[in-house]
Amino acid sequence: MAMAGDVKKRIERLRREIRRHDHLYYVLSAPEIDDRQYDALFAELKDLEAAHPELVTADSPTQRVSGRPLDVFSTVRHAVPMLSIDNTYSAEELRAFDERVRRQLDTPEYDYVVELKIDGLAVSLRYEHGRLVSGATRGDGEVGDDVTANIRTIKAIPLSLLDGDAVPAVLEVRGEVYMPTRSFVELNRMRTEAGESPFANPRNAAAGSLKLLDARITATRNLAFFAYATGEVSQPLARDHYRMLERLRAMGLPVNPHIQRAKNIDEVIEICLAWGPKRFELDYQTDGMVVKINRCDQRDILGATGRAPRWCIAYKFPAERAETVVESIAVQVGKSGALTPVANLAPVSLSGTTVKRASLHNFDEMRRLDVRVGDTVVIEKAGEIIPQVVEVKTERRPPGTKPFEVPKKCPVCDSEVVKDETGVCVRCPNPQCSGQLKERLRYFAGRGQMDIERLGASLIEQLVDRGLVQGFADLYRLRKEDLAALERMGEKSAQNVLDGIEDSKTRPLWRFLAALGIRHVGGQSAQVLAEHFGSLAALREASREELEAIDQIGPVMAESIYGYFREPRHRAVVDDLLAAGVQPQTEAARSRAGAFSDKTVVVTGSLENFTRQQAQQAIKDAGGKASSSVSKKTDFVVAGAEPGSKLDKARELGVTVIDERQFMEMLSGRAN
Ligand code: IVH
């Protein structure tokens, strides 16, 4: 039994390590360890804290998500108001701004900092003695909402600042909470799939997520943050903005890496114009650039109007919209039968890509816009990613068009459609519908799920159309000759496809769960479930209450999971997959597999918890090779009591020697 002091030290060390890895991953995008190793650290900390609740502190990485939803947000008055920024739309306007600055400063000796204008929502984070004490939205600039519980769930925001840099007693950090584009697309996909209305763009999604009363939901939304200013500070951080940002970065706060200094307005303009097309390469949305005077004393001279500072100006990129004509309207069947209207467009170039199709989301939205075949429409990329129709030029509508009728039958299998509970969504109720099956298979094989290489949409199409695959498990029963008979498929590629499928048999449990396509369950919730239950068997038998009690699993999701596993048809799908040889890997099995995989291990002396045979079996189960003699090729020697000459030999050859406790830790995946 470890001493209390040891436990405390271990807990502190784990917290430091986890914070460091959070920083490496979420702020610097340069992780040093993989998810499995991270999870092991986190699990150890959680276990220790559960056993020693008196040692839990508010800034522990385990305490990001609070338990209970709020009834209402309280409000916070900002000590330093959160101002807005004036906009410009052209190089000329930027020059005019520069001239005003020069006149007021009465010197040409000033420089600029040019930043991306992150399209999210402004927040103010208050750190006292390096600890995050509150987080608030901008609100009207004077008074905002206290969203501390939600802010704490954002992993890029440190709960305590790194101490390397002297942190002022009071430090208010201002910046933008945003949703990375990829997370936005994934969230909307899930929402549409679940019959909920999608967010119009990542900014709305970020704002909606930050203003939820239940922080457990916010925690699933993958929000991120960039710091770009300070509010109240007990001691100024630097004499200029650029160095101030460097100090924030040194404290562990995420600061955007693309911030540039510019000597004069020509350089500013050059930077702004260059980012116009380049911004589409980023994984977050920017709607322009922010141009700031660098020196703090010069900012003071310039001051502010009531609304915005005079030392700062935004340059807004031109809106990315285009006009085109609707050539036809198609209806797609989703993986759970939802029918979605899609507009096929005359190809048009928009934000760097050629757009030929645009989602109309659902039939309600389509009726609202009254989109008809032949219409001239304005399209926009929602968050510059998914093109959507935002406006119909009714004045240019050709004569004789008719409103698009909501289909009464599934376009693929001809079944009578049903209206979803929400009334917005129209569904094909036929579980055998081949349109649905194709979508389910595509999702199953997709990168976020079973990740089956080379099993793309066109191959799935053929496999279903030829009746070779009628369910997930059929994939695992495909034979080479089945595949080789398909279009554009030689022996070699058939084998590659089979290898990819075979490979997917041992994916982690969470991927398997995500791949089943249970409504409301995406990759993140699947990870939560896999971690909580540890095995498919346990999850299958979980009660509603048990599911609801899990942090981050809301009642709707709990019901959906519970319902899924009560349905004989779904249980058969899962059983069939297991029978076909799919073996979802649980965390424990995976980490064990990692511990000794491809390692040669020799056991010497007697162990307390294993017979020699059991120890050898454990090594094999963990992917290693148990050997009886020590050589240069030996990776580990496990030394028990009275180890004898093998231990001497190991020392002589410089082979790593571990004791029984370390051996057990490695087997349980807890070693670090
Ligand atoms: S500085 C008074 N820097 O843009 C200046 N703001 O349109 C303080 N924003 O409310 C803000 N990126 O939410 C600054 N790099 C950046 C920014 C930025 C986005 C937002 C911020 C502000 C809004 C004004």
CSV table of N, CA, C and O and ligand atoms in Angstrom, one decimal, residues 81-87 114-123 138 174-177 203 226-230 241 245 256 259 285-292 299 304 307-314 316, ligand 1:
chain,number,residue,atom,x,y,z
A,81,PRO,N,-14.1,47.2,-20.8
A,81,PRO,CA,-15.1,46.9,-21.8
A,81,PRO,C,-14.5,46.1,-22.9
A,81,PRO,O,-13.3,46.3,-23.3
A,82,MET,N,-15.3,45.3,-23.5
A,82,MET,CA,-14.9,44.5,-24.7
A,82,MET,C,-15.4,45.2,-26.0
A,82,MET,O,-16.6,45.1,-26.3
A,83,LEU,N,-14.5,46.0,-26.6
A,83,LEU,CA,-14.9,46.8,-27.7
A,83,LEU,C,-15.1,46.0,-29.0
A,83,LEU,O,-14.7,44.8,-29.1
A,84,SER,N,-15.6,46.6,-30.0
A,84,SER,CA,-15.8,46.0,-31.3
A,84,SER,C,-14.7,46.6,-32.2
A,84,SER,O,-13.8,47.4,-31.7
A,85,ILE,N,-14.6,46.2,-33.4
A,85,ILE,CA,-13.6,46.7,-34.3
A,85,ILE,C,-14.3,47.3,-35.6
A,85,ILE,O,-15.2,46.7,-36.1
A,86,ASP,N,-13.8,48.4,-36.1
A,86,ASP,CA,-14.4,49.0,-37.3
A,86,ASP,C,-13.9,48.2,-38.5
A,86,ASP,O,-12.8,47.6,-38.5
A,87,ASN,N,-14.7,48.1,-39.5
A,87,ASN,CA,-14.4,47.3,-40.7
A,87,ASN,C,-13.9,48.1,-41.9
A,87,ASN,O,-14.3,49.3,-42.1
A,114,VAL,N,-0.4,42.1,-37.8
A,114,VAL,CA,-1.6,41.6,-38.6
A,114,VAL,C,-2.0,40.2,-38.2
A,114,VAL,O,-1.1,39.3,-38.1
A,115,GLU,N,-3.2,40.0,-37.8
A,115,GLU,CA,-3.7,38.7,-37.3
A,115,GLU,C,-4.9,38.3,-38.2
A,115,GLU,O,-5.6,39.1,-38.8
A,116,LEU,N,-5.2,37.0,-38.1
A,116,LEU,CA,-6.4,36.5,-38.8
A,116,LEU,C,-7.5,36.9,-37.9
A,116,LEU,O,-7.4,36.9,-36.7
A,117,LYS,N,-8.7,37.2,-38.5
A,117,LYS,CA,-9.9,37.5,-37.7
A,117,LYS,C,-10.6,36.2,-37.6
A,117,LYS,O,-11.2,35.7,-38.6
A,118,ILE,N,-10.5,35.6,-36.4
A,118,ILE,CA,-11.1,34.3,-36.2
A,118,ILE,C,-12.6,34.4,-36.1
A,118,ILE,O,-13.1,35.3,-35.4
A,119,ASP,N,-13.4,33.6,-36.8
A,119,ASP,CA,-14.8,33.8,-36.8
A,119,ASP,C,-15.5,32.9,-35.8
A,119,ASP,O,-15.9,31.8,-36.1
A,120,GLY,N,-15.5,33.4,-34.6
A,120,GLY,CA,-16.1,32.6,-33.5
A,120,GLY,C,-16.8,33.6,-32.6
A,120,GLY,O,-17.5,34.5,-33.1
A,121,LEU,N,-16.7,33.4,-31.3
A,121,LEU,CA,-17.2,34.5,-30.5
A,121,LEU,C,-16.2,34.9,-29.4
A,121,LEU,O,-15.5,34.0,-28.9
A,122,ALA,N,-16.2,36.2,-29.1
A,122,ALA,CA,-15.2,36.7,-28.1
A,122,ALA,C,-15.6,36.3,-26.7
A,122,ALA,O,-16.8,36.4,-26.3
A,123,VAL,N,-14.6,35.9,-26.0
A,123,VAL,CA,-14.8,35.7,-24.5
A,123,VAL,C,-13.6,36.3,-23.7
A,123,VAL,O,-12.6,36.7,-24.3
A,138,ARG,N,-18.8,38.0,-24.5
A,138,ARG,CA,-18.7,39.5,-24.7
A,138,ARG,C,-20.0,40.2,-24.3
A,138,ARG,O,-20.0,41.3,-23.7
A,174,ARG,N,-8.3,37.8,-23.4
A,174,ARG,CA,-9.4,37.8,-24.3
A,174,ARG,C,-9.1,37.1,-25.6
A,174,ARG,O,-7.9,37.1,-26.0
A,175,GLY,N,-10.1,36.5,-26.2
A,175,GLY,CA,-9.8,35.7,-27.4
A,175,GLY,C,-11.1,35.2,-27.9
A,175,GLY,O,-12.2,35.5,-27.5
A,176,GLU,N,-10.9,34.3,-28.9
A,176,GLU,CA,-12.1,33.9,-29.7
A,176,GLU,C,-12.3,32.4,-29.5
A,176,GLU,O,-11.3,31.6,-29.6
A,177,VAL,N,-13.5,32.0,-29.1
A,177,VAL,CA,-13.8,30.6,-29.0
A,177,VAL,C,-14.4,30.2,-30.4
A,177,VAL,O,-15.2,31.0,-30.9
A,203,ARG,N,-19.5,29.7,-36.7
A,203,ARG,CA,-19.7,30.7,-35.7
A,203,ARG,C,-20.9,30.4,-34.9
A,203,ARG,O,-20.9,30.4,-33.6
A,226,PHE,N,-8.4,30.8,-29.5
A,226,PHE,CA,-7.2,31.6,-29.7
A,226,PHE,C,-7.2,32.8,-28.8
A,226,PHE,O,-8.2,33.6,-28.9
A,227,ALA,N,-6.1,33.1,-28.1
A,227,ALA,CA,-6.0,34.4,-27.4
A,227,ALA,C,-5.5,35.5,-28.2
A,227,ALA,O,-4.6,35.2,-29.1
A,228,TYR,N,-6.0,36.7,-28.1
A,228,TYR,CA,-5.5,37.8,-28.9
A,228,TYR,C,-5.4,39.1,-28.2
A,228,TYR,O,-5.0,40.1,-28.8
A,229,ALA,N,-5.8,39.2,-27.0
A,229,ALA,CA,-5.7,40.5,-26.3
A,229,ALA,C,-5.8,40.2,-24.8
A,229,ALA,O,-6.0,39.1,-24.3
A,230,THR,N,-5.6,41.3,-24.0
A,230,THR,CA,-5.8,41.2,-22.5
A,230,THR,C,-6.9,42.2,-22.1
A,230,THR,O,-7.1,43.2,-22.8
A,241,HIS,N,2.4,44.7,-28.4
A,241,HIS,CA,1.4,43.6,-28.6
A,241,HIS,C,2.0,42.3,-28.9
A,241,HIS,O,1.7,41.3,-28.4
A,245,LEU,N,1.8,38.9,-26.9
A,245,LEU,CA,1.2,37.6,-27.3
A,245,LEU,C,2.2,36.4,-27.1
A,245,LEU,O,1.9,35.3,-26.7
A,256,ASN,N,-2.6,32.2,-32.1
A,256,ASN,CA,-2.6,31.8,-33.5
A,256,ASN,C,-1.2,31.9,-34.0
A,256,ASN,O,-0.5,32.9,-33.8
A,259,ILE,N,0.4,35.0,-36.8
A,259,ILE,CA,0.4,36.4,-36.6
A,259,ILE,C,1.7,37.0,-37.1
A,259,ILE,O,2.8,36.4,-36.9
A,285,GLN,N,-12.5,29.0,-39.5
A,285,GLN,CA,-13.0,30.1,-40.4
A,285,GLN,C,-12.5,31.4,-40.0
A,285,GLN,O,-12.4,31.7,-38.8
A,286,THR,N,-12.1,32.2,-41.0
A,286,THR,CA,-11.8,33.6,-40.8
A,286,THR,C,-12.6,34.4,-41.7
A,286,THR,O,-12.8,34.0,-42.9
A,287,ASP,N,-13.1,35.6,-41.3
A,287,ASP,CA,-13.8,36.4,-42.2
A,287,ASP,C,-13.1,37.6,-42.5
A,287,ASP,O,-13.6,38.6,-43.1
A,288,GLY,N,-11.8,37.7,-42.1
A,288,GLY,CA,-11.0,38.8,-42.5
A,288,GLY,C,-9.7,38.8,-41.7
A,288,GLY,O,-9.3,37.8,-41.2
A,289,MET,N,-9.1,40.0,-41.6
A,289,MET,CA,-7.8,40.2,-40.9
A,289,MET,C,-8.0,41.3,-39.9
A,289,MET,O,-8.8,42.2,-40.1
A,290,VAL,N,-7.2,41.3,-38.8
A,290,VAL,CA,-7.3,42.4,-37.8
A,290,VAL,C,-5.9,43.0,-37.8
A,290,VAL,O,-4.9,42.3,-37.7
A,291,VAL,N,-5.9,44.3,-38.0
A,291,VAL,CA,-4.7,45.1,-38.1
A,291,VAL,C,-4.5,45.9,-36.9
A,291,VAL,O,-5.5,46.7,-36.6
A,292,LYS,N,-3.4,45.8,-36.2
A,292,LYS,CA,-3.3,46.5,-34.9
A,292,LYS,C,-2.0,47.2,-34.8
A,292,LYS,O,-1.0,46.7,-35.2
A,299,ARG,N,-0.9,53.1,-28.7
A,299,ARG,CA,-2.3,52.7,-28.6
A,299,ARG,C,-3.0,53.7,-27.7
A,299,ARG,O,-4.1,54.2,-27.9
A,304,ALA,N,-9.8,55.4,-28.0
A,304,ALA,CA,-11.0,54.7,-28.6
A,304,ALA,C,-12.2,55.6,-28.8
A,304,ALA,O,-12.3,56.6,-28.1
A,307,ARG,N,-17.3,52.9,-29.5
A,307,ARG,CA,-17.5,51.6,-30.0
A,307,ARG,C,-16.3,50.7,-30.2
A,307,ARG,O,-16.2,49.5,-29.9
A,308,ALA,N,-15.2,51.4,-30.7
A,308,ALA,CA,-14.1,50.6,-31.2
A,308,ALA,C,-12.8,51.4,-31.0
A,308,ALA,O,-12.8,52.7,-31.0
A,309,PRO,N,-11.7,50.7,-30.8
A,309,PRO,CA,-10.4,51.4,-30.6
A,309,PRO,C,-10.0,52.1,-31.9
A,309,PRO,O,-10.3,51.6,-33.0
A,310,ARG,N,-9.2,53.2,-31.8
A,310,ARG,CA,-8.7,53.8,-33.1
A,310,ARG,C,-7.4,53.2,-33.5
A,310,ARG,O,-6.9,53.6,-34.6
A,311,TRP,N,-6.8,52.3,-32.7
A,311,TRP,CA,-5.5,51.7,-33.1
A,311,TRP,C,-5.7,50.3,-33.8
A,311,TRP,O,-4.7,49.6,-34.0
A,312,CYS,N,-6.9,50.0,-34.2
A,312,CYS,CA,-7.2,48.7,-34.7
A,312,CYS,C,-8.2,48.8,-35.8
A,312,CYS,O,-9.2,49.6,-35.7
A,313,ILE,N,-8.1,48.0,-36.8
A,313,ILE,CA,-9.1,48.0,-37.9
A,313,ILE,C,-9.2,46.6,-38.5
A,313,ILE,O,-8.2,45.8,-38.4
A,314,ALA,N,-10.4,46.2,-38.9
A,314,ALA,CA,-10.5,44.9,-39.5
A,314,ALA,C,-10.6,45.1,-41.0
A,314,ALA,O,-11.1,46.1,-41.5
A,316,LYS,N,-12.1,43.1,-44.1
A,316,LYS,CA,-13.0,41.9,-44.3
A,316,LYS,C,-12.8,41.4,-45.8
A,316,LYS,O,-12.8,42.2,-46.7
B,1,IVH,S1,-8.9,42.1,-31.1
B,1,IVH,C1,-10.8,45.9,-29.5
B,1,IVH,N1,-8.1,40.2,-32.6
B,1,IVH,O1,-13.6,40.3,-34.0
B,1,IVH,C2,-10.1,44.8,-30.1
B,1,IVH,N2,-10.5,40.5,-32.3
B,1,IVH,O2,-15.4,42.3,-35.1
B,1,IVH,C3,-10.2,43.6,-29.4
B,1,IVH,N3,-11.9,38.8,-33.4
B,1,IVH,O3,-15.2,41.2,-31.0
B,1,IVH,C4,-10.4,42.4,-30.3
B,1,IVH,N4,-10.2,37.7,-34.3
B,1,IVH,O4,-14.6,38.8,-31.3
B,1,IVH,C5,-9.2,40.8,-32.1
B,1,IVH,N5,-7.3,38.5,-33.9
B,1,IVH,C6,-8.3,39.1,-33.4
B,1,IVH,C7,-9.7,38.7,-33.6
B,1,IVH,C8,-10.7,39.4,-33.1
B,1,IVH,C9,-11.5,37.8,-34.2
B,1,IVH,C10,-13.3,39.2,-33.2
B,1,IVH,C11,-13.6,39.7,-31.8
B,1,IVH,C12,-14.2,41.0,-31.9
B,1,IVH,C13,-14.7,41.0,-33.3
B,1,IVH,C14,-14.8,42.4,-33.9
